[in-house]
Amino acid sequence: MIYITIFIAAIFVNNIVFSQFLGICPFLGVSKKIETALGMAGAVAFVLTLATIVTWLIQHYLLQPLGLNFLQTITFILVIAALVQLVEIVLKKVSPSLYQALGVFLPLITTNCAILGVAILVIQKEYNLLESTVFAFSTAIGFGLALILFAGIREQLSYMKIPKAMEGMPIALVVAGLLSLAFMGFTGIV
């Protein structure tokens, strides 16, 4: 039952973008088209889940036993950057078509604060490895949901007549705020 609660809470109630305000840069930058939003969502789901597992293992089997908890943030940043580079190299050799499909999204993930945020959140919440994995994957789904909804709305906005002063980022921020308010409606279900 706890895994279902973690799953629902991470996607809807505590959405990483709308309630914790992590991952805003790719949320605003890669959300002009649904196709690019889908690519970014897939890449984030893969890297976020993998990075959370690796950083959890490093925290519990290296940093804590050696009393090096103060190195957590820098270690996690290095691990995430190295992991993204490793995934990029492996994909380039193993599946060139998938590498081409993800293209620019893999390097963008290195600077996505949601990846680091989730890695630190699972340590703060004292989740075990399975709970951490469920949390990371469902957070990635929540991020993808937010990104795809936002991209769909932004595509529709391109067909509408918007006042000149509100075109571009101003209307995008208004829409993001309204989506955030809509997601607040899920508060209390878990």
Short mmCIF file of C-alpha atoms in Angstrom, two decimals:
data_model
loop_
_atom_site.label_atom_id
_atom_site.label_comp_id
_atom_site.label_asym_id
_atom_site.label_seq_id
_atom_site.Cartn_x
_atom_site.Cartn_y
_atom_site.Cartn_z
CA MET A 1 0.00 0.00 0.00
CA ILE A 2 2.88 2.39 0.74
CA TYR A 3 4.16 2.02 -2.83
CA ILE A 4 0.78 3.04 -4.27
CA THR A 5 0.71 6.03 -1.92
CA ILE A 6 4.23 7.06 -2.98
CA PHE A 7 3.26 6.59 -6.64
CA ILE A 8 0.10 8.72 -6.51
CA ALA A 9 1.62 11.38 -4.26
CA ALA A 10 4.69 11.85 -6.45
CA ILE A 11 2.68 12.19 -9.65
CA PHE A 12 -0.23 14.33 -8.53
CA VAL A 13 -0.05 15.67 -4.98
CA ASN A 14 3.65 16.53 -4.73
CA ASN A 15 4.37 16.98 -8.42
CA ILE A 16 8.05 17.90 -8.78
CA VAL A 17 7.29 20.84 -11.07
CA PHE A 18 4.06 22.24 -9.66
CA SER A 19 4.51 21.83 -5.93
CA GLN A 20 8.27 21.62 -5.42
CA PHE A 21 9.34 23.89 -8.31
CA LEU A 22 12.20 21.65 -9.45
CA GLY A 23 12.96 21.14 -13.12
CA ILE A 24 11.54 24.50 -14.17
CA CYS A 25 14.26 25.19 -16.79
CA PRO A 26 13.41 22.20 -19.02
CA PHE A 27 9.74 22.62 -18.16
CA LEU A 28 9.72 26.11 -19.68
CA GLY A 29 12.42 25.55 -22.30
CA VAL A 30 11.44 22.23 -23.89
CA SER A 31 7.68 22.57 -23.77
CA LYS A 32 6.88 24.30 -27.03
CA LYS A 33 6.01 21.06 -28.88
CA ILE A 34 4.56 17.79 -27.65
CA GLU A 35 7.17 15.74 -29.56
CA THR A 36 10.07 17.40 -27.76
CA ALA A 37 8.21 17.16 -24.45
CA LEU A 38 7.76 13.42 -24.96
CA GLY A 39 11.46 12.98 -25.74
CA MET A 40 12.52 14.94 -22.68
CA ALA A 41 10.02 13.08 -20.47
CA GLY A 42 11.38 9.71 -21.60
CA ALA A 43 14.97 10.72 -21.10
CA VAL A 44 14.24 12.17 -17.66
CA ALA A 45 12.36 9.03 -16.62
CA PHE A 46 15.30 6.82 -17.53
CA VAL A 47 18.05 8.96 -16.04
CA LEU A 48 16.08 9.99 -12.93
CA THR A 49 15.32 6.41 -11.97
CA LEU A 50 18.84 5.18 -12.67
CA ALA A 51 20.51 8.15 -10.94
CA THR A 52 18.35 7.74 -7.84
CA ILE A 53 19.26 4.07 -7.52
CA VAL A 54 22.99 4.77 -7.95
CA THR A 55 23.07 7.75 -5.59
CA TRP A 56 21.05 5.85 -2.96
CA LEU A 57 23.59 3.02 -3.10
CA ILE A 58 26.51 5.45 -2.84
CA GLN A 59 24.90 7.25 0.09
CA HIS A 60 24.16 4.09 2.07
CA TYR A 61 27.22 2.01 1.22
CA LEU A 62 29.95 4.63 0.87
CA LEU A 63 29.17 8.07 2.29
CA GLN A 64 27.34 7.09 5.49
CA PRO A 65 29.68 4.27 6.57
CA LEU A 66 32.73 6.50 6.03
CA GLY A 67 31.12 9.52 7.73
CA LEU A 68 31.29 11.59 4.54
CA ASN A 69 27.68 12.83 4.49
CA PHE A 70 28.91 16.39 3.98
CA LEU A 71 30.06 15.34 0.48
CA GLN A 72 26.56 14.26 -0.52
CA THR A 73 25.65 17.10 -2.87
CA ILE A 74 28.93 17.27 -4.77
CA THR A 75 29.09 13.48 -5.00
CA PHE A 76 25.55 13.29 -6.34
CA ILE A 77 26.25 16.01 -8.93
CA LEU A 78 29.34 14.16 -10.14
CA VAL A 79 27.51 10.84 -10.23
CA ILE A 80 24.61 12.31 -12.21
CA ALA A 81 26.94 13.99 -14.71
CA ALA A 82 29.00 10.83 -15.11
CA LEU A 83 25.88 8.70 -15.42
CA VAL A 84 24.45 10.91 -18.16
CA GLN A 85 27.75 10.75 -20.04
CA LEU A 86 27.90 6.97 -19.63
CA VAL A 87 24.33 6.56 -20.85
CA GLU A 88 25.12 8.79 -23.82
CA ILE A 89 28.20 6.75 -24.76
CA VAL A 90 26.41 3.41 -24.37
CA LEU A 91 23.39 4.58 -26.36
CA LYS A 92 25.61 5.90 -29.13
CA LYS A 93 27.24 2.48 -29.53
CA VAL A 94 24.34 0.15 -28.75
CA SER A 95 21.34 1.98 -30.21
CA PRO A 96 22.24 4.84 -32.55
CA SER A 97 18.57 5.38 -33.43
CA LEU A 98 17.61 5.88 -29.78
CA TYR A 99 20.65 8.11 -29.32
CA GLN A 100 19.52 10.24 -32.27
CA ALA A 101 15.97 10.33 -30.91
CA LEU A 102 17.12 11.58 -27.50
CA GLY A 103 19.74 13.84 -29.06
CA VAL A 104 19.95 17.11 -27.16
CA PHE A 105 17.87 15.85 -24.23
CA LEU A 106 20.62 13.81 -22.59
CA PRO A 107 23.01 16.74 -22.04
CA LEU A 108 20.07 18.87 -20.84
CA ILE A 109 19.34 16.30 -18.14
CA THR A 110 22.76 16.89 -16.59
CA THR A 111 21.66 20.37 -15.56
CA ASN A 112 18.11 19.39 -14.57
CA CYS A 113 17.80 20.17 -10.86
CA ALA A 114 14.92 17.71 -10.53
CA ILE A 115 17.39 14.82 -10.86
CA LEU A 116 19.55 16.08 -7.99
CA GLY A 117 16.47 17.09 -6.01
CA VAL A 118 14.94 13.62 -6.14
CA ALA A 119 18.27 11.98 -5.24
CA ILE A 120 18.47 14.16 -2.12
CA LEU A 121 14.75 13.85 -1.29
CA VAL A 122 14.87 10.05 -1.08
CA ILE A 123 17.72 10.31 1.43
CA GLN A 124 15.88 12.96 3.47
CA LYS A 125 12.66 10.92 3.48
CA GLU A 126 14.68 7.87 4.57
CA TYR A 127 13.22 5.63 1.86
CA ASN A 128 14.63 2.18 1.31
CA LEU A 129 15.92 1.23 -2.14
CA LEU A 130 12.59 -0.02 -3.49
CA GLU A 131 10.68 2.98 -2.13
CA SER A 132 13.34 5.26 -3.62
CA THR A 133 13.01 3.60 -7.01
CA VAL A 134 9.20 3.86 -6.96
CA PHE A 135 9.45 7.50 -5.87
CA ALA A 136 11.98 8.32 -8.60
CA PHE A 137 10.01 6.62 -11.36
CA SER A 138 6.69 8.14 -10.32
CA THR A 139 8.32 11.56 -9.96
CA ALA A 140 9.58 11.16 -13.52
CA ILE A 141 6.05 10.28 -14.63
CA GLY A 142 4.76 13.40 -12.84
CA PHE A 143 7.43 15.50 -14.52
CA GLY A 144 6.51 14.03 -17.89
CA LEU A 145 2.81 14.60 -17.28
CA ALA A 146 3.43 18.24 -16.37
CA LEU A 147 5.70 18.74 -19.38
CA ILE A 148 3.31 17.13 -21.87
CA LEU A 149 0.22 18.96 -20.53
CA PHE A 150 2.09 22.24 -20.68
CA ALA A 151 3.38 21.55 -24.20
CA GLY A 152 -0.13 20.72 -25.40
CA ILE A 153 -1.49 23.95 -23.98
CA ARG A 154 1.38 25.96 -25.47
CA GLU A 155 0.75 24.41 -28.88
CA GLN A 156 -2.89 25.43 -28.65
CA LEU A 157 -1.93 28.93 -27.55
CA SER A 158 0.01 29.37 -30.80
CA TYR A 159 -3.34 29.31 -32.64
CA MET A 160 -4.92 31.94 -30.42
CA LYS A 161 -4.79 35.68 -30.61
CA ILE A 162 -2.87 36.81 -27.53
CA PRO A 163 -2.09 40.43 -26.66
CA LYS A 164 1.40 41.40 -27.82
CA ALA A 165 2.65 42.03 -24.26
CA MET A 166 1.60 38.50 -23.19
CA GLU A 167 3.11 36.55 -26.11
CA GLY A 168 5.83 34.02 -25.40
CA MET A 169 7.06 33.57 -21.87
CA PRO A 170 4.51 35.79 -20.05
CA ILE A 171 1.53 33.70 -21.17
CA ALA A 172 3.55 30.52 -20.54
CA LEU A 173 4.13 31.58 -16.93
CA VAL A 174 0.44 32.38 -16.47
CA VAL A 175 -0.49 28.95 -17.83
CA ALA A 176 2.11 27.28 -15.59
CA GLY A 177 0.60 29.05 -12.59
CA LEU A 178 -2.89 27.92 -13.54
CA LEU A 179 -1.69 24.34 -13.99
CA SER A 180 -0.03 24.53 -10.59
CA LEU A 181 -3.32 25.66 -9.07
CA ALA A 182 -5.13 22.83 -10.83
CA PHE A 183 -2.69 20.28 -9.39
CA MET A 184 -3.29 21.72 -5.92
CA GLY A 185 -6.76 20.23 -6.25
CA PHE A 186 -5.19 16.80 -5.68
CA THR A 187 -4.04 17.83 -2.21
CA GLY A 188 -5.51 15.57 0.42
CA ILE A 189 -6.12 12.44 -1.65
CA VAL A 190 -3.16 10.71 -0.01
#
